[in-house]
Coordinates of C-alpha atoms in Angstrom, one line a residue:
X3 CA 78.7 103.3 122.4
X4 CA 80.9 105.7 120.9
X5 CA 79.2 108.9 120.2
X6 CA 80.6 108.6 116.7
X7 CA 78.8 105.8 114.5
X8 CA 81.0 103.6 112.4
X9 CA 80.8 104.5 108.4
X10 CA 79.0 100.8 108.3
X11 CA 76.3 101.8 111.4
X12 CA 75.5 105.4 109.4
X13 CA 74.7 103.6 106.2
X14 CA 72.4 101.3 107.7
X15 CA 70.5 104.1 109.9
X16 CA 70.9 106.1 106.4
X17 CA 69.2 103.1 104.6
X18 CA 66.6 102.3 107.3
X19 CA 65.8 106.0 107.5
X20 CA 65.2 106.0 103.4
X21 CA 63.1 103.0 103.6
X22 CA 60.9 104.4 106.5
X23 CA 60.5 107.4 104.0
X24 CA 59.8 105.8 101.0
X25 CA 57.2 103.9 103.1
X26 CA 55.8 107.4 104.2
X27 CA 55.2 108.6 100.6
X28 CA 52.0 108.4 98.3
X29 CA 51.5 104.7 97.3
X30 CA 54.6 104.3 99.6
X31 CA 54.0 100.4 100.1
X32 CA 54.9 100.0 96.3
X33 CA 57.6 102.5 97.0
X34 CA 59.2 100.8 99.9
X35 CA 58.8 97.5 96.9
X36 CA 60.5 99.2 94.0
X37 CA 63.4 100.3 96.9
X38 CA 63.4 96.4 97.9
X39 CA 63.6 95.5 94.2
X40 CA 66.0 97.5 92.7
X41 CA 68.7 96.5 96.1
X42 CA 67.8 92.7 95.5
X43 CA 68.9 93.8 91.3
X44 CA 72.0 95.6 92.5
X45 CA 73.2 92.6 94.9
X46 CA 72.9 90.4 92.0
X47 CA 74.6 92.4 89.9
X48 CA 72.0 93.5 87.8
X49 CA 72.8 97.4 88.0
X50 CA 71.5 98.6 84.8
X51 CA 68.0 96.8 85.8
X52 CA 68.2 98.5 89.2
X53 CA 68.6 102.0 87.9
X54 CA 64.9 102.7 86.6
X55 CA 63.5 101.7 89.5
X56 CA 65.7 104.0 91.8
X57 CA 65.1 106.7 89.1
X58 CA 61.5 106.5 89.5
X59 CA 61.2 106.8 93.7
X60 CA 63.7 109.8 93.0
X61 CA 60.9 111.5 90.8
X62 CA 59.3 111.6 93.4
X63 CA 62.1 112.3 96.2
X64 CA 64.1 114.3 94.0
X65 CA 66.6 115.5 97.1
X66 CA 66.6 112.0 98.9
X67 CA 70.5 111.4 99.9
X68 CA 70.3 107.9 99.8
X69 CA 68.3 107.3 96.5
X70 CA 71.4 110.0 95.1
X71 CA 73.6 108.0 96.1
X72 CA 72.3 104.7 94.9
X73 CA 71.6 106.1 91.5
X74 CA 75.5 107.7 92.1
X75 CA 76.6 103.6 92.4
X76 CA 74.6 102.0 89.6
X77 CA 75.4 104.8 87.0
X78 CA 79.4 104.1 87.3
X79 CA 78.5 100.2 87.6
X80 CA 76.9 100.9 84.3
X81 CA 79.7 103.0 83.3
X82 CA 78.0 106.5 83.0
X83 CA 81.1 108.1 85.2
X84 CA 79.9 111.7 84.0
X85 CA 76.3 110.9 85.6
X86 CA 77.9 109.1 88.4
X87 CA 79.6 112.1 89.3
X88 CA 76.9 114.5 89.2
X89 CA 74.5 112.3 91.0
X90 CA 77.5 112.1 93.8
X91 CA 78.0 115.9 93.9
X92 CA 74.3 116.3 95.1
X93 CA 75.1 113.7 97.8
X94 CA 78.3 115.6 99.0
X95 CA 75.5 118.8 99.3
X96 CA 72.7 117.2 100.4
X97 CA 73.8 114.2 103.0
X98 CA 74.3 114.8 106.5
X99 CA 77.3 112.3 106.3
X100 CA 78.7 113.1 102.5
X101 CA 81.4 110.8 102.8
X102 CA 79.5 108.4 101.6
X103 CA 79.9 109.6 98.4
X104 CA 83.6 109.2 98.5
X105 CA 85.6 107.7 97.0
X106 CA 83.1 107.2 94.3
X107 CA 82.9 110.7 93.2
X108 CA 87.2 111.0 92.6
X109 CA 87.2 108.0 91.0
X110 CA 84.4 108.9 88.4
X111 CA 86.2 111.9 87.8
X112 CA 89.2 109.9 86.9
X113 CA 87.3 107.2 84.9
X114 CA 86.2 110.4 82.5
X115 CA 90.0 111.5 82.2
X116 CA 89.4 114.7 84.5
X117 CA 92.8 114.6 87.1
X118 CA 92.3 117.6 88.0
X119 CA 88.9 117.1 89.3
X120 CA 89.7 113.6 90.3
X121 CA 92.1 115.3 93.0
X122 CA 89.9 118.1 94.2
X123 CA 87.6 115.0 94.9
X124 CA 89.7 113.2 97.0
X125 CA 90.8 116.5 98.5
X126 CA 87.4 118.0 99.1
X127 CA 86.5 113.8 100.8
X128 CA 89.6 113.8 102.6
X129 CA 88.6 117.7 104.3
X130 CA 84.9 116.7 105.0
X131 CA 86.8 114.9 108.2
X132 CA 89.8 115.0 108.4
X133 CA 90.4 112.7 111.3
X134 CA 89.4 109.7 109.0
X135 CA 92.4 108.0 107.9
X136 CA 90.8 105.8 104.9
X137 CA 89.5 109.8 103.1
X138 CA 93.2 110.2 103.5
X139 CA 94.4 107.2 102.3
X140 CA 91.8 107.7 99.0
X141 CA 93.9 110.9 98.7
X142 CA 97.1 109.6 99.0
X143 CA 96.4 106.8 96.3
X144 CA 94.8 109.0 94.1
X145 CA 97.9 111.2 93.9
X146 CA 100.3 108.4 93.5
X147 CA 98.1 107.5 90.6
X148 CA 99.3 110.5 89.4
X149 CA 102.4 110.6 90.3
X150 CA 102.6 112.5 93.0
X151 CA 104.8 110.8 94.5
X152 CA 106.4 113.2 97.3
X153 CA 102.7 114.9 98.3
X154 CA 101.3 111.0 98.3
X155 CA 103.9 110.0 100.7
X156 CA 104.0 113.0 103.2
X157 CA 100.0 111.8 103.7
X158 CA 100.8 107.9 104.0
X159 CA 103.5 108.5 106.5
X160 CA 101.2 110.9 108.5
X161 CA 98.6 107.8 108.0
X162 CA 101.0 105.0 109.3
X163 CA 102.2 107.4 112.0
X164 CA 98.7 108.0 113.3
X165 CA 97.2 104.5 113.0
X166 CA 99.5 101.7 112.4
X167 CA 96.8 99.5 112.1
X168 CA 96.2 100.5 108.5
X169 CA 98.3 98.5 106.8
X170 CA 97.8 99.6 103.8
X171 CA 99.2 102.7 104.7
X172 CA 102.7 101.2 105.7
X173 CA 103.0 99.3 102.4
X174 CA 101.9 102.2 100.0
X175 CA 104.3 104.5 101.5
X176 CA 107.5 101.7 101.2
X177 CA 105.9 101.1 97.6
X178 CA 106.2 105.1 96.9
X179 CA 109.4 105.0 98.7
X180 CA 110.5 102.0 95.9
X181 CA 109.5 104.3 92.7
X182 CA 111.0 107.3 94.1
X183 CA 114.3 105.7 94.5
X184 CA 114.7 104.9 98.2
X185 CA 114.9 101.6 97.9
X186 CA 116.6 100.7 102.0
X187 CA 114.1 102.6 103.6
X188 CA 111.5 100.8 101.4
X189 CA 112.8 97.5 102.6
X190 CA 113.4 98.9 106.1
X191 CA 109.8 99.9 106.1
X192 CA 108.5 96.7 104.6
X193 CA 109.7 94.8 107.4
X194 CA 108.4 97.4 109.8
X195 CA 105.5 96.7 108.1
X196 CA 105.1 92.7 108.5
X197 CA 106.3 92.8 112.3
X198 CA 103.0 94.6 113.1
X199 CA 101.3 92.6 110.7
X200 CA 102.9 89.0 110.6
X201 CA 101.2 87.0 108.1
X202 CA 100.6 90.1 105.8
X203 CA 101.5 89.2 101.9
X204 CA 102.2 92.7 100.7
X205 CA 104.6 93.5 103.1
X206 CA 106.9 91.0 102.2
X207 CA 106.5 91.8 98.7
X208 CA 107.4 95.8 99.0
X209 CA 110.1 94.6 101.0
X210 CA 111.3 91.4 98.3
X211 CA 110.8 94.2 95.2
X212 CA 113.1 96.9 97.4
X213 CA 115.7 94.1 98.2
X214 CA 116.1 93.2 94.9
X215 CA 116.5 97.1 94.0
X216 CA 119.9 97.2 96.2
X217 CA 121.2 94.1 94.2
X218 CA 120.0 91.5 97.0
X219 CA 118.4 88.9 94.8
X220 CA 118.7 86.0 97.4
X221 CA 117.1 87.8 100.3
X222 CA 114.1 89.0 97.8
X223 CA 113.7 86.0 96.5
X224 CA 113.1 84.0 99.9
X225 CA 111.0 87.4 101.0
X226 CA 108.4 86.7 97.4
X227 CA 108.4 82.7 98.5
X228 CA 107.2 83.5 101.7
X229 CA 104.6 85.9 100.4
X230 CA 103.3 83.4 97.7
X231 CA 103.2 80.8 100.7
X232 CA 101.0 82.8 102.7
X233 CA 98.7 83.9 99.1
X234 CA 99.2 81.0 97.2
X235 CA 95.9 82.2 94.7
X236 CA 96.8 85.8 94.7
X237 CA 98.2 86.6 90.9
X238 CA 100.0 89.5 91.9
X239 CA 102.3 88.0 94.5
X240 CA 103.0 85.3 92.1
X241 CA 103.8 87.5 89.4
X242 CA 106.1 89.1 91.4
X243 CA 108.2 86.1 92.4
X244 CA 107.9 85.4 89.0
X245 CA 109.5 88.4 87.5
X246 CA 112.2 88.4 90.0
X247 CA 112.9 85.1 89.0
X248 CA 113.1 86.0 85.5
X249 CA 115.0 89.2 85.7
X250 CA 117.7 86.8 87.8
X251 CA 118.1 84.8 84.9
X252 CA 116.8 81.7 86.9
X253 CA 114.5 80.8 83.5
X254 CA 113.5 77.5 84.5
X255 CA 112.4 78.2 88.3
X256 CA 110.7 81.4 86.2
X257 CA 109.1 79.6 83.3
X258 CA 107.3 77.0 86.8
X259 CA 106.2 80.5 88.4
X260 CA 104.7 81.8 85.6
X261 CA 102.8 78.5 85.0
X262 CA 101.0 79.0 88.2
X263 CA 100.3 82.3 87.4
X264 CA 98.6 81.3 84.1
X265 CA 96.6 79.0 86.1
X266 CA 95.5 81.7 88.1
X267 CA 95.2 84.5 85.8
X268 CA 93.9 82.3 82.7
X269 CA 95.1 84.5 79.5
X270 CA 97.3 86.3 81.6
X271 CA 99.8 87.5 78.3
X272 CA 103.2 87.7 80.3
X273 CA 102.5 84.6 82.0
X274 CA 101.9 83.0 78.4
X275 CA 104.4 83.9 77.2
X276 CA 107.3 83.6 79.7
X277 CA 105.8 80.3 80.9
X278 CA 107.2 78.1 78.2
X279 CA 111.2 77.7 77.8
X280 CA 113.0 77.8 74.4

């Protein structure tokens, strides 16, 4: 085995390791219970349930990475983002492996209107190792959020470069080559994109949306079927046929795609409204 544990295989020795230490402590049978307890709440979506309990084993562990970081999880389930935060800093400094706390931490920071923190989050996460490609990928979406657009696509090339199995990369780089006005090497891309990864939805889409940028509206229209015939119950890929549709003038074929959508996305306004003719 690799001398580097997966991010899955750490947070299981993490867990295991917290639970052997729970068990450790005074009364630590009905500490390794509440533990038990407040993961069985949080699987069942019961956060807010969950969080007293985690509170009280971190009275007593007051430093215990992974009880930080489950208290970091269930305050922004619960929609404290400032708390989530904080309790997520004190992973970063405590944790031997603090990207755990990532991409949590940026993306509280941005839930409390703070981009400039929300940045230096994803930049700090995306330094901690900087041969991870998915820290970088956090990054790079985090500053497209903000419009970043040149920095975000200098890191998802370097991404796609480095490890083209990241699809995600690919895509989001064509997608930030679209709104930055380079719509044939969007397309270009896109394609690139769905050869390495035949069968891949998104790719054709990026690729459909930049075709129909450079005034090809029969080629991106056969590129968004395809895509909605390989995620026939993905909204998105039907809205996107959809609006293509639409903006071609091709109401009735329009008004049928946005009546899927509605079924898919019940109350979905634009597909409401669009879906009936005149």
């Amino acid at each position: 085995m690799s001398a580097r544990l997966s991010a899955p295989l750490l947070l299981l020795a993490a867990a295991m390791a917290a639970a052997s230490s729970l068990a450790g402590l005074s009364g630590g049978a009905s500490s390794a219970g509440l533990w038990s307890r407040a993961k069985d709440l949080s699987a069942r979506g019961r956060d807010a349930e969950a969080l007293p309990l985690v509170r009280a084993l971190l009275a007593g562990t007051p430093d215990e990475p992974v009880l930080l970081l489950e208290e970091a999880k269930l305050l922004y389930a619960t929609g404290d983002s400032a708390g989530a935060a904080a309790s997520a800093e004190r992973v970063l400094l405590l944790s031997a492996h603090p990207t755990e706390a990532c991409p949590l931490l940026g993306n509280a920071y941005h839930r409390m209107g703070d981009p400039g923190r929300a940045l230096a989050a994803h930049r700090r996460c995306a330094k901690l190792d900087p041969r991870d490609p998915v820290m970088a990928f956090h990054y790079a979406n985090a500053l497209e959020g903000y419009g970043r657009f040149e920095a975000a696509s200098r890191i998802y090339a370097g991404i796609w470069a480095s490890s083209p199995g990241l699809a995600g990369a690919g895509i989001s780089l064509a997608r930030v080559l679209l709104r930055q006005g380079r719509a044939a090497e969007a397309a270009r891309l896109g394609a690139e994109v769905f050869r390495h990864h035949p069968g891949l939805a998104g790719a054709l889409v990026v690729e459909g949306q930049a075709l129909a940028a450079l005034g090809k509206p029969g080629p991106a229209r056969r590129r968004l079927e395809a895509a909605v015939r390989l995620a026939p119950a993905h909204p998105d890929v039907q809205r996107q046929l959809a609006r293509l549709l639409w903006d071609s003038g091709e109401r009735a074929a329009a008004a049928e795609a946005y009546a899927r959508l509605a079924a898919l996305a019940p109350g979905d306004a634009e597909a409401a409204e669009r879906s009936r003719l005149p």
